[in-house]
PDB file of C-alpha atoms in Angstrom:
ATOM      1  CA  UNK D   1     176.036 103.429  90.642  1.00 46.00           C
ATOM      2  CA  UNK D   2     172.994 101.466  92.008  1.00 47.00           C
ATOM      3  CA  UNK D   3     169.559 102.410  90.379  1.00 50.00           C
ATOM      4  CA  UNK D   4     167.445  99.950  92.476  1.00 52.00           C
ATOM      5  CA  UNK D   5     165.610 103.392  93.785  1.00 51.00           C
ATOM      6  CA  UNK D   6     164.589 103.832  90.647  1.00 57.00           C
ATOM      7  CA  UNK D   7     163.232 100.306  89.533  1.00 59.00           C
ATOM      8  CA  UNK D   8     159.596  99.971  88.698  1.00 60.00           C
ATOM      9  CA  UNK D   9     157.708  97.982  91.079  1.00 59.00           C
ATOM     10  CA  UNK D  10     156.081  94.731  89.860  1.00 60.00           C
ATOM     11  CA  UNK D  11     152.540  94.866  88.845  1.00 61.00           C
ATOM     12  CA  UNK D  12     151.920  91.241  89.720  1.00 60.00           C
ATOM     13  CA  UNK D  13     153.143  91.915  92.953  1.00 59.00           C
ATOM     14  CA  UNK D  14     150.647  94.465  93.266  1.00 73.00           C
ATOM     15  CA  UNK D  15     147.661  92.092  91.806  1.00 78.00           C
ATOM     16  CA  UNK D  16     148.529  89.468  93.941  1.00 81.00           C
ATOM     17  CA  UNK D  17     148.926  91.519  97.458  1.00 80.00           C
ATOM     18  CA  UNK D  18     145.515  92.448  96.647  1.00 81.00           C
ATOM     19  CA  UNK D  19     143.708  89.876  95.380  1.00 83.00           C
ATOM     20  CA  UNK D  20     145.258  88.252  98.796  1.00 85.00           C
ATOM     21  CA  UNK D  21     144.066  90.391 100.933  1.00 86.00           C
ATOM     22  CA  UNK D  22     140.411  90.152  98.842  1.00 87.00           C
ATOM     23  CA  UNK D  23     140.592  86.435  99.499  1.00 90.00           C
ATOM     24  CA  UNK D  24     141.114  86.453 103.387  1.00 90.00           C
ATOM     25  CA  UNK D  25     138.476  89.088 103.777  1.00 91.00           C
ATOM     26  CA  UNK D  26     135.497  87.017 101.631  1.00 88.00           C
ATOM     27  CA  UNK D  27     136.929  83.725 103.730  1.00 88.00           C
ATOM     28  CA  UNK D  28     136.612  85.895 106.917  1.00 88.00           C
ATOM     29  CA  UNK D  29     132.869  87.006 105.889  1.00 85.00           C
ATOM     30  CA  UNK D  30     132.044  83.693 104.411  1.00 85.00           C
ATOM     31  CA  UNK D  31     133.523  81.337 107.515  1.00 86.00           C
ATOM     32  CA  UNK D  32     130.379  81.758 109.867  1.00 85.00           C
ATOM     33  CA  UNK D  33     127.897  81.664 106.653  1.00 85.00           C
ATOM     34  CA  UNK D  34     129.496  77.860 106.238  1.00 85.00           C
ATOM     35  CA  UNK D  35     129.530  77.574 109.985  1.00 85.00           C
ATOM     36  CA  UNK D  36     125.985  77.834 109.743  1.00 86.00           C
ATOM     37  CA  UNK D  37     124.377  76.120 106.389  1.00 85.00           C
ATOM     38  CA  UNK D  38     126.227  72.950 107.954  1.00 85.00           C
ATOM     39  CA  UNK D  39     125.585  73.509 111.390  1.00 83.00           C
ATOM     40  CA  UNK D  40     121.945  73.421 110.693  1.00 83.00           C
ATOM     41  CA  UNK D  41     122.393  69.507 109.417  1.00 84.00           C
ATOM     42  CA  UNK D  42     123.301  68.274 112.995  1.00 82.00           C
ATOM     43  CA  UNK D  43     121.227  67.447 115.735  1.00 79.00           C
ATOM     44  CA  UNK D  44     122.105  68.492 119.669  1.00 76.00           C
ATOM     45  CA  UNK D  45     124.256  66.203 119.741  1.00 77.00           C
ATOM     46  CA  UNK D  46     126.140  66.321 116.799  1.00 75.00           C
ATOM     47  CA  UNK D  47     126.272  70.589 117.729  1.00 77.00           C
ATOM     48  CA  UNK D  48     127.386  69.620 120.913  1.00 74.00           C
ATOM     49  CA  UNK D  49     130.648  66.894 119.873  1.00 73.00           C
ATOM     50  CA  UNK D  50     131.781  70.387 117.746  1.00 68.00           C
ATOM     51  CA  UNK D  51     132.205  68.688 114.310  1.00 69.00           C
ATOM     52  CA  UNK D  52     129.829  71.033 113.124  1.00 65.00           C
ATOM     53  CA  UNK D  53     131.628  71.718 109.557  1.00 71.00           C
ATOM     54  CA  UNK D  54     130.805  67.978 108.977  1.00 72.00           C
ATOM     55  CA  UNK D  55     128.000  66.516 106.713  1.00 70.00           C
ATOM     56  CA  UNK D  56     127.994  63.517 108.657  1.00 73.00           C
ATOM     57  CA  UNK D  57     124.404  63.100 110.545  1.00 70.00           C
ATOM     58  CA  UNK D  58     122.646  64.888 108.017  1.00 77.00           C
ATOM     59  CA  UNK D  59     119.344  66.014 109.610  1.00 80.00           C
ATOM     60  CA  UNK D  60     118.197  69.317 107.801  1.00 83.00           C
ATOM     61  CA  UNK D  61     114.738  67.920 107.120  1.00 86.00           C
ATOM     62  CA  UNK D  62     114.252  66.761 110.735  1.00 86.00           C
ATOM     63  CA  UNK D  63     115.569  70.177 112.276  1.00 85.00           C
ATOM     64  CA  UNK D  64     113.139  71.857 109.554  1.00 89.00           C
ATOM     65  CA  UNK D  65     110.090  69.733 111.027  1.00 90.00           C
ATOM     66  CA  UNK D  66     110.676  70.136 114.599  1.00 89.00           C
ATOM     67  CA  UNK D  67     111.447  73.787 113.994  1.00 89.00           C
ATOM     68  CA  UNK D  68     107.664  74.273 112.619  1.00 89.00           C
ATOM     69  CA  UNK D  69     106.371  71.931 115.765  1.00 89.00           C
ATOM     70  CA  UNK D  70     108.097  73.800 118.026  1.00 88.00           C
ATOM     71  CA  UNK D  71     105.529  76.090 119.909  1.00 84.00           C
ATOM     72  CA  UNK D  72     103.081  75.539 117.803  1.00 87.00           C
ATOM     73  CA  UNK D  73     104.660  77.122 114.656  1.00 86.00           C
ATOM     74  CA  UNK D  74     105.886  79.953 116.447  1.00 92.00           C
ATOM     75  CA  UNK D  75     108.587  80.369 114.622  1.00 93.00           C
ATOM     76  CA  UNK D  76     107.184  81.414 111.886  1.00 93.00           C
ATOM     77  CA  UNK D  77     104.656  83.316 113.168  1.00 94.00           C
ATOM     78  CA  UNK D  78     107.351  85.553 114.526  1.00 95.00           C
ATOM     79  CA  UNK D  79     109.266  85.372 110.584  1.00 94.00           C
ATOM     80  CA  UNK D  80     105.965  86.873 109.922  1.00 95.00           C
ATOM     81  CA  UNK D  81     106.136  89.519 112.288  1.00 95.00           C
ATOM     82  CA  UNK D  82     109.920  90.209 111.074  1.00 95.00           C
ATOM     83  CA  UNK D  83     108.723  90.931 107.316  1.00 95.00           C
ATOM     84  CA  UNK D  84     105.950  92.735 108.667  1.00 95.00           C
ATOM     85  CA  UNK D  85     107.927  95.257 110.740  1.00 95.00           C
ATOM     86  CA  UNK D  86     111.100  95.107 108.219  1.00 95.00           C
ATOM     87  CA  UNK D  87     109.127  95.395 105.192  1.00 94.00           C
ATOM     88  CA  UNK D  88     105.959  98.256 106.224  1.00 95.00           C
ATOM     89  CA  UNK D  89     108.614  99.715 108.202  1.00 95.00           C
ATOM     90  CA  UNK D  90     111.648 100.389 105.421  1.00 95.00           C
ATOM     91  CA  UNK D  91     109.375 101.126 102.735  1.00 95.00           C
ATOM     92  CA  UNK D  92     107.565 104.154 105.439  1.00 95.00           C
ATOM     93  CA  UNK D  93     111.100 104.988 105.995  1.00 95.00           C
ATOM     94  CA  UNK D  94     112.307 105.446 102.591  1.00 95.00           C
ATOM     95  CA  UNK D  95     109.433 107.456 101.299  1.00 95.00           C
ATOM     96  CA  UNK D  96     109.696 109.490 104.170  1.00 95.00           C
ATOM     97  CA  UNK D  97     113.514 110.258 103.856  1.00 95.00           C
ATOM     98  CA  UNK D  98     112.919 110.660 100.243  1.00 94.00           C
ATOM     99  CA  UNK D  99     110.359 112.997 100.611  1.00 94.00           C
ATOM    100  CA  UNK D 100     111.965 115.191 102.977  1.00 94.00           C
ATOM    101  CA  UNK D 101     115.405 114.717 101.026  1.00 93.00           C
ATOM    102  CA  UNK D 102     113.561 116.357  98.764  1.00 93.00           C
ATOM    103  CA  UNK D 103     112.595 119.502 100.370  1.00 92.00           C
ATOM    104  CA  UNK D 104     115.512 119.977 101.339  1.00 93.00           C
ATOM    105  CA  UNK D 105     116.479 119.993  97.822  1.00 90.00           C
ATOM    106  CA  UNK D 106     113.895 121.675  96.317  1.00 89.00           C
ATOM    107  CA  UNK D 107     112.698 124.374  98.355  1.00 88.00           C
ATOM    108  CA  UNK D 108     114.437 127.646  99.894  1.00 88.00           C
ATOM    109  CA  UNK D 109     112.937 128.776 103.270  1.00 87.00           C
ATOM    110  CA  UNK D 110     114.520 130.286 106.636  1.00 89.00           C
ATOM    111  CA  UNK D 111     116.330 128.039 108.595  1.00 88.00           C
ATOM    112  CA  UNK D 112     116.474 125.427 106.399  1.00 90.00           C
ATOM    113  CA  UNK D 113     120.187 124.540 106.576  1.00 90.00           C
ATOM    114  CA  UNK D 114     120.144 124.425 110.607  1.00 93.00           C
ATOM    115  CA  UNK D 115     117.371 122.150 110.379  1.00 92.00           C
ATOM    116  CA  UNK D 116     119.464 120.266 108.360  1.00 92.00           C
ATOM    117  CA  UNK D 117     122.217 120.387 110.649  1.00 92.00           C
ATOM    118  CA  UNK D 118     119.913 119.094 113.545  1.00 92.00           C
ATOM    119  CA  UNK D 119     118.750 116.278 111.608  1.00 91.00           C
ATOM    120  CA  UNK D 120     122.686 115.590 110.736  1.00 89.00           C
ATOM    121  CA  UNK D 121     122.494 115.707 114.956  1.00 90.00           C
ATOM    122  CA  UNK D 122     120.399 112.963 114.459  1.00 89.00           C
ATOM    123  CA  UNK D 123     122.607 111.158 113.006  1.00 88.00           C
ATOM    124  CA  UNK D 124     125.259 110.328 115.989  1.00 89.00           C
ATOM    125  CA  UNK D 125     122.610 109.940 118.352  1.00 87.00           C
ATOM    126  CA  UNK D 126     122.827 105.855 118.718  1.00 85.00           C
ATOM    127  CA  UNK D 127     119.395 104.158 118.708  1.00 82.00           C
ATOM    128  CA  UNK D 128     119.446 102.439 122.184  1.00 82.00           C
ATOM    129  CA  UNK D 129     119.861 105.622 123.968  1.00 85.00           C
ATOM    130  CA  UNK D 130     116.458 106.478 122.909  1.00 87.00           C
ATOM    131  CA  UNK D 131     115.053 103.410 123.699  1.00 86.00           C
ATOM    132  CA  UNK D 132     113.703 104.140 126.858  1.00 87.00           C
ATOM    133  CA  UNK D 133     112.501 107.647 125.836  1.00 90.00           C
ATOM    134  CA  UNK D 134     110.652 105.965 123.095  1.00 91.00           C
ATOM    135  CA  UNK D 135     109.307 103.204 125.494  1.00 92.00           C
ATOM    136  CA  UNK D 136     107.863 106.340 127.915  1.00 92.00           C
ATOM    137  CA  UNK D 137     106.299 107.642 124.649  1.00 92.00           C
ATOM    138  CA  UNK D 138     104.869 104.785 123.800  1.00 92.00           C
ATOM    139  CA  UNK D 139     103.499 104.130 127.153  1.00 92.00           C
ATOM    140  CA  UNK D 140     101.695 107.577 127.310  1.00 92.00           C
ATOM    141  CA  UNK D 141     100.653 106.563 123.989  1.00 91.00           C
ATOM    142  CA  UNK D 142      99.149 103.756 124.856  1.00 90.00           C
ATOM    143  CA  UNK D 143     100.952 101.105 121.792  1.00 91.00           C
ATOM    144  CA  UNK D 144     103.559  99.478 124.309  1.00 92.00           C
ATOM    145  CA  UNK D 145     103.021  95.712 123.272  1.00 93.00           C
ATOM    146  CA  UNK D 146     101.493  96.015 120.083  1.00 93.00           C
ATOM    147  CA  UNK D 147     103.301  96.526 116.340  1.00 93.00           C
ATOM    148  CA  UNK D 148     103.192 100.021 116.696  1.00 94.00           C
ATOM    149  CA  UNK D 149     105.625  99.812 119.148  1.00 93.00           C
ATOM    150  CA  UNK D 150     108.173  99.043 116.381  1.00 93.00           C
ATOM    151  CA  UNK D 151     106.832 100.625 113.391  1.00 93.00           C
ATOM    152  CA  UNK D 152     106.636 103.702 114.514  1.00 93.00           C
ATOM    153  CA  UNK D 153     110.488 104.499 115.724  1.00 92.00           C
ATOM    154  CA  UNK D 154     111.612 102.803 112.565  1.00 92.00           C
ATOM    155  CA  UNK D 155     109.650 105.373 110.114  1.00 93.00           C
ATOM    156  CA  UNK D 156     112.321 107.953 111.079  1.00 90.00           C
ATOM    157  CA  UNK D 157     115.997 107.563 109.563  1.00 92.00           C
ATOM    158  CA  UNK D 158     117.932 110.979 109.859  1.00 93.00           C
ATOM    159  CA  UNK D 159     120.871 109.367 107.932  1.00 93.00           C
ATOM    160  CA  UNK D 160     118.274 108.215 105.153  1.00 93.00           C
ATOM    161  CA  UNK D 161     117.471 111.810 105.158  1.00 94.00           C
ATOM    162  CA  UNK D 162     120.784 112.788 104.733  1.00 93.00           C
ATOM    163  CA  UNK D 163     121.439 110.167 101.905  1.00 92.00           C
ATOM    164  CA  UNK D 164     117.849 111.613 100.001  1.00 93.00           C
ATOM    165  CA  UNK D 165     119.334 114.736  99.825  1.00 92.00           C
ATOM    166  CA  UNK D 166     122.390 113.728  98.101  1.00 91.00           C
ATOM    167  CA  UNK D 167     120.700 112.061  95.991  1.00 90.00           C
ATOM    168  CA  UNK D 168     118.085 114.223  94.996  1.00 90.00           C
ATOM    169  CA  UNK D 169     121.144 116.526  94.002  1.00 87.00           C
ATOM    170  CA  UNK D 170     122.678 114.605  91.836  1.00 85.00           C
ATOM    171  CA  UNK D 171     119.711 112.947  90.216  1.00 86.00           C
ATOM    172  CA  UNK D 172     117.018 115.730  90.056  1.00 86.00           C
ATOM    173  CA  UNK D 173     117.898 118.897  87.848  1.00 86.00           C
ATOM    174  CA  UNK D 174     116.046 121.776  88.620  1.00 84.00           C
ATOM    175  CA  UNK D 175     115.339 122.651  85.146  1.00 87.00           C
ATOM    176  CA  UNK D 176     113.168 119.443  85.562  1.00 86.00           C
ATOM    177  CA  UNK D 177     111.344 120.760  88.782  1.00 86.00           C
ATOM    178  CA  UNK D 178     110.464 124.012  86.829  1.00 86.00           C
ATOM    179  CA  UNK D 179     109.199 122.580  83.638  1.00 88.00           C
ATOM    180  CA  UNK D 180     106.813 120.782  85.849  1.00 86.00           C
ATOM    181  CA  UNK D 181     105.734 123.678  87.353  1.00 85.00           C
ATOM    182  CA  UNK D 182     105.538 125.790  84.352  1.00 86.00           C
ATOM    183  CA  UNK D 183     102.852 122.744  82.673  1.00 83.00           C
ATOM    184  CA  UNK D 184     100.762 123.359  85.692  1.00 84.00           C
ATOM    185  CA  UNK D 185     101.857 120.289  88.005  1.00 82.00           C
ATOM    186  CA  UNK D 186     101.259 120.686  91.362  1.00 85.00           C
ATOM    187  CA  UNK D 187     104.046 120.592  94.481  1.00 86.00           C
ATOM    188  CA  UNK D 188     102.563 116.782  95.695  1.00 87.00           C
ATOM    189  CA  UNK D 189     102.424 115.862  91.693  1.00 88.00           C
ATOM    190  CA  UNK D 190     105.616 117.165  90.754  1.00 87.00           C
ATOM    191  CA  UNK D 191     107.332 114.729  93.597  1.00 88.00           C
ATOM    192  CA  UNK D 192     105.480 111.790  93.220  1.00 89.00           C
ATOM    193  CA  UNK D 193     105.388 112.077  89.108  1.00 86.00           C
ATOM    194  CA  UNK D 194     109.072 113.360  88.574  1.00 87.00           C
ATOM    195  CA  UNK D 195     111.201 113.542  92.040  1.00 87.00           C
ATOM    196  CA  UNK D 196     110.492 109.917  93.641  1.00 88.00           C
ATOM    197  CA  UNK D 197     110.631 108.497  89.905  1.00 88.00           C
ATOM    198  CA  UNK D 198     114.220 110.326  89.181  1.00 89.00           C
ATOM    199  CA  UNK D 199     115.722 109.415  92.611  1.00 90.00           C
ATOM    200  CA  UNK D 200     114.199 105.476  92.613  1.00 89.00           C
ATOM    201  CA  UNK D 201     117.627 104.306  93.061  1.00 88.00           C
ATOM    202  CA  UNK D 202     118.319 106.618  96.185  1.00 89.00           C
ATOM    203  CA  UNK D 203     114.788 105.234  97.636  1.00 92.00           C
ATOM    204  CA  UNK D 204     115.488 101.881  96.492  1.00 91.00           C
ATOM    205  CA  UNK D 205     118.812 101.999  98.940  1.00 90.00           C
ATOM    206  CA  UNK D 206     117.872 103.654 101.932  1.00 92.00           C
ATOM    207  CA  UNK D 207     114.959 100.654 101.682  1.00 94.00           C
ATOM    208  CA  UNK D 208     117.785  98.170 101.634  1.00 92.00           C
ATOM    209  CA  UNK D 209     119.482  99.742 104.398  1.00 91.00           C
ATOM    210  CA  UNK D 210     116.504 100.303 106.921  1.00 94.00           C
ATOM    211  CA  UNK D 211     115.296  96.588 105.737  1.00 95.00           C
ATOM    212  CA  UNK D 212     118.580  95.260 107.503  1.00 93.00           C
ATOM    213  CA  UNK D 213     118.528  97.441 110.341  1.00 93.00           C
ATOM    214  CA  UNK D 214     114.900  96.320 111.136  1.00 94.00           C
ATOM    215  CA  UNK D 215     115.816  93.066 110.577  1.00 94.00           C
ATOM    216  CA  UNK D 216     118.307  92.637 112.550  1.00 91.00           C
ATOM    217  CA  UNK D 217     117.007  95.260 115.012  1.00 90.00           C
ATOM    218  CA  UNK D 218     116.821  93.457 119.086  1.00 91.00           C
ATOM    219  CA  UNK D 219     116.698  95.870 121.570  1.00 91.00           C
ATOM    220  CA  UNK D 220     113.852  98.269 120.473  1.00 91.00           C
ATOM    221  CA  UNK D 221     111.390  94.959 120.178  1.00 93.00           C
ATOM    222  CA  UNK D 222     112.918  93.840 123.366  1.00 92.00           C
ATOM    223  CA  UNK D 223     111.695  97.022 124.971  1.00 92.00           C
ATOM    224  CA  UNK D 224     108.563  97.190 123.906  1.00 93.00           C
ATOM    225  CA  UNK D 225     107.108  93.884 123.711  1.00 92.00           C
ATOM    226  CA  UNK D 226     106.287  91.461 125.972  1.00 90.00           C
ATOM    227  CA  UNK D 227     103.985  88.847 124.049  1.00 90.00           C
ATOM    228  CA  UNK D 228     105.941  86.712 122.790  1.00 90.00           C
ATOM    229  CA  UNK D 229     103.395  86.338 119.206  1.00 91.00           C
ATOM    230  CA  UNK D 230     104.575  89.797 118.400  1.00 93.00           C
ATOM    231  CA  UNK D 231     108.194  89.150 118.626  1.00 94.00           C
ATOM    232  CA  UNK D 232     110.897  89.132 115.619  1.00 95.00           C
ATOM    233  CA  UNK D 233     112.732  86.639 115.075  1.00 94.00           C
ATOM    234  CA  UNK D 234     115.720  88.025 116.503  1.00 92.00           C
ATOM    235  CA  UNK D 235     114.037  88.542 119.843  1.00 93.00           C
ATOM    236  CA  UNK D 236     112.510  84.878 119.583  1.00 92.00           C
ATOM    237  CA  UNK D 237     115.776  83.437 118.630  1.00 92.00           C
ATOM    238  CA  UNK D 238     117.553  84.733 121.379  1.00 92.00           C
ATOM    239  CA  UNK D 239     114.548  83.974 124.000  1.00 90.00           C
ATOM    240  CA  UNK D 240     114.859  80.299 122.538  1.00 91.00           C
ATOM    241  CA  UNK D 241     118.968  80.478 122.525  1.00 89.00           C
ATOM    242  CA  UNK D 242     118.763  81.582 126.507  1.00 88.00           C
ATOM    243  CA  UNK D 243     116.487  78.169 127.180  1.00 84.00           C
ATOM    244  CA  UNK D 244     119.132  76.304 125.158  1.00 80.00           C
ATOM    245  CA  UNK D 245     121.855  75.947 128.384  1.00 80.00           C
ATOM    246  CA  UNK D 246     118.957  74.314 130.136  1.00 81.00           C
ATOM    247  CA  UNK D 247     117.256  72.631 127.206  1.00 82.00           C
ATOM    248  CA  UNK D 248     120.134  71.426 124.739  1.00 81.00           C
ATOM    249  CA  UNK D 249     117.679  70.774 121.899  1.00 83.00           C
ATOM    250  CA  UNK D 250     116.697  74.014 121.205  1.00 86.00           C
ATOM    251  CA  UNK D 251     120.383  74.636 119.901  1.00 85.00           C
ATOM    252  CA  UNK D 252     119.621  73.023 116.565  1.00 87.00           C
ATOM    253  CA  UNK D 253     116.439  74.744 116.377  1.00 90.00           C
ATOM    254  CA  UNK D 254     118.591  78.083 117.082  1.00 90.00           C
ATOM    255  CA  UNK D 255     121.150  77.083 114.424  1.00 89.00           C
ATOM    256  CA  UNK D 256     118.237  76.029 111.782  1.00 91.00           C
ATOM    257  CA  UNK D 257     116.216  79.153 112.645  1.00 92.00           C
ATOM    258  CA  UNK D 258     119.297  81.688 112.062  1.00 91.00           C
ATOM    259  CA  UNK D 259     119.936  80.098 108.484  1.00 90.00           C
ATOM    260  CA  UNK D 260     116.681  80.893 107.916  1.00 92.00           C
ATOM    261  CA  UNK D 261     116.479  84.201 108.865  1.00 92.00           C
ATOM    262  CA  UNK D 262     119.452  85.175 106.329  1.00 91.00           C
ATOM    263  CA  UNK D 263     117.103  84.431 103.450  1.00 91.00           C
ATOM    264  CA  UNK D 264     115.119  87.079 102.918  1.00 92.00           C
ATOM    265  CA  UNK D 265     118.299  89.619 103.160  1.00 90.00           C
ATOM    266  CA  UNK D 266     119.756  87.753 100.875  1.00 89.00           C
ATOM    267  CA  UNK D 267     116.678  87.603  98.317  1.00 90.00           C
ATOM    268  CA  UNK D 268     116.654  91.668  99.466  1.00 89.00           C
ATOM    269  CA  UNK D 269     119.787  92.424  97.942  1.00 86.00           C
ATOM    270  CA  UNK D 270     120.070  90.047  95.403  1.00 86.00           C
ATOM    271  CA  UNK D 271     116.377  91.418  93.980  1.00 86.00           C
ATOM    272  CA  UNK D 272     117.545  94.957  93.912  1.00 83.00           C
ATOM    273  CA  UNK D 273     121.237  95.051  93.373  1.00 78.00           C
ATOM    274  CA  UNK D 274     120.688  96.720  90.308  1.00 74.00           C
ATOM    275  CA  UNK D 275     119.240  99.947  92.080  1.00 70.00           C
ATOM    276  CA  UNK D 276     121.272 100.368  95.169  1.00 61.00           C
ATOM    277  CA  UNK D 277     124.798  99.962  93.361  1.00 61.00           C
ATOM    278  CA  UNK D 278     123.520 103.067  90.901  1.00 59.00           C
ATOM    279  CA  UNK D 279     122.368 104.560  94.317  1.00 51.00           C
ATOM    280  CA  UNK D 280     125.654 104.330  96.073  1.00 52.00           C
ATOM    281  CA  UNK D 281     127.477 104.854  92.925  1.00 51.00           C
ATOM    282  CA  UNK D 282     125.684 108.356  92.363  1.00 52.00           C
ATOM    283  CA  UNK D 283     126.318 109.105  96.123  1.00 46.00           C
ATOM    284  CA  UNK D 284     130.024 108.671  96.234  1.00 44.00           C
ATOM    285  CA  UNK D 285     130.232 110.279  92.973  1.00 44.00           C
ATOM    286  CA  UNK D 286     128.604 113.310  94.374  1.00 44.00           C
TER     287      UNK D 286
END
């Protein structure tokens, strides 16, 4: 009688399948990365022949220069802007979802689970459709055109909200909420002394997260601002990309300004890998 039902499927069948597919998905993510660190070495031209995964023509230092020339160093003025609005902005955000992650958490009061519910609302609302709401806001307001314009929205993450809560549940005990109480700490001293400090990793990756959606955020700046020394880069890059079909050296300073722009994520994540894998570690877990 046959027994191949019964035979014990290879184990280095099962390595190799995987490590496979692990392969083609890093080549997948990593193919416009290389597109890009060599793309930025060639001049119009050289973009324009499409041997862009060539060395040959090697002009990063030239590219660099006329990148800063170009308007004046506006470039960077708008990388400025970017770390301004991605960096004031996250941080806001994260305290804010922490802190209110944390009442969730750690106070009992009437309603309390529909209001989470609405704020889980929040969550499948997509940002664009309240773009224009947010633009009539701001116009009331009086802050279309200035920073505000961006900060503001971004303070408000309901799905960093969400992710506080979690982890303020499965970092804070409560035993360590009412010791705190019990030596006379106050509500404002007991979060900012014990909750923030036991859920750093939680804050540390709803940062990352709202860093890289500012970042790479386009459509709220485009929206509200019109000057273009308040833009991000992603805003500027794309103003400079749609002169680019009429102007063909602005490609390389679009290709040179986009490797750029990676950097700081990279730095980001590389900086604080630490906390946000114990963050989404204790999230999954719980």
């Amino acid at each position: 009688m046959s027994r191949r039902g019964n035979r014990t499927p290879n184990p280095w069948l099962s390595k190799t399948a995987v490590n496979g597919a692990l392969l083609l998905a890093v080549g997948y993510m990593l193919f416009p990365l290389a597109w890009l660190v060599t793309a930025a070495t060639k001049d119009a031209g050289g973009l324009l022949a499409g041997d862009a995964f060539s060395f040959e023509g090697f002009d990063l230092a030239g590219n660099l220069s006329r990148l800063a020339e170009q308007g004046d160093g506006v470039y960077f003025r708008w990388y400025l802007n970017s770390l301004l609005y991605a960096g004031a902005g996250a941080v806001g955000c994260a305290l804010i979802s922490v802190a209110a992650g944390y009442a969730f958490h750690a106070y009992d009061f009437r309603g309390k689970e529909k209001l989470f519910g609405v704020v889980l609302l929040g969550v499948l609302v997509p940002s664009t459709a309240l773009a224009l709401p947010m633009y009539l806001l701001a116009s009331e307001v009086g802050v279309v055109n200035t920073p505000w314009a961006v900060l503001i929205p971004v303070l408000v993450n309901p799905f960093g909200v969400y992710l506080a809560r979690v982890f303020c549940a499965g970092y804070i005990p409560d035993e360590a909420l009412e010791a705190a109480r019990i030596d006379g700490a106050g509500e404002l001293r007991t979060f900012w002394s014990i909750g923030l400090r036991m859920v750093m990793p939680g804050f540390v990756t709803i940062f990352l997260f709202q860093f890289t959606a500012i970042w790479n955020n386009f459509f709220l700046p485009l929206v509200m601002l019109s000057d273009q020394k308040l833009f991000p880069l992603s805003l500027g890059l794309y103003a400079w990309n749609s002169n680019a079909h009429a102007e063909p050296d602005f490609y390389p300073l679009v290709v040179t300004g986009s490797l750029l722009a990676v950097v700081p994520l990279v730095v980001a994540f590389v900086a604080l890998q630490r906390h946000w894998k114990a963050g989404l570690t204790a999230g999954s877990v719980k």
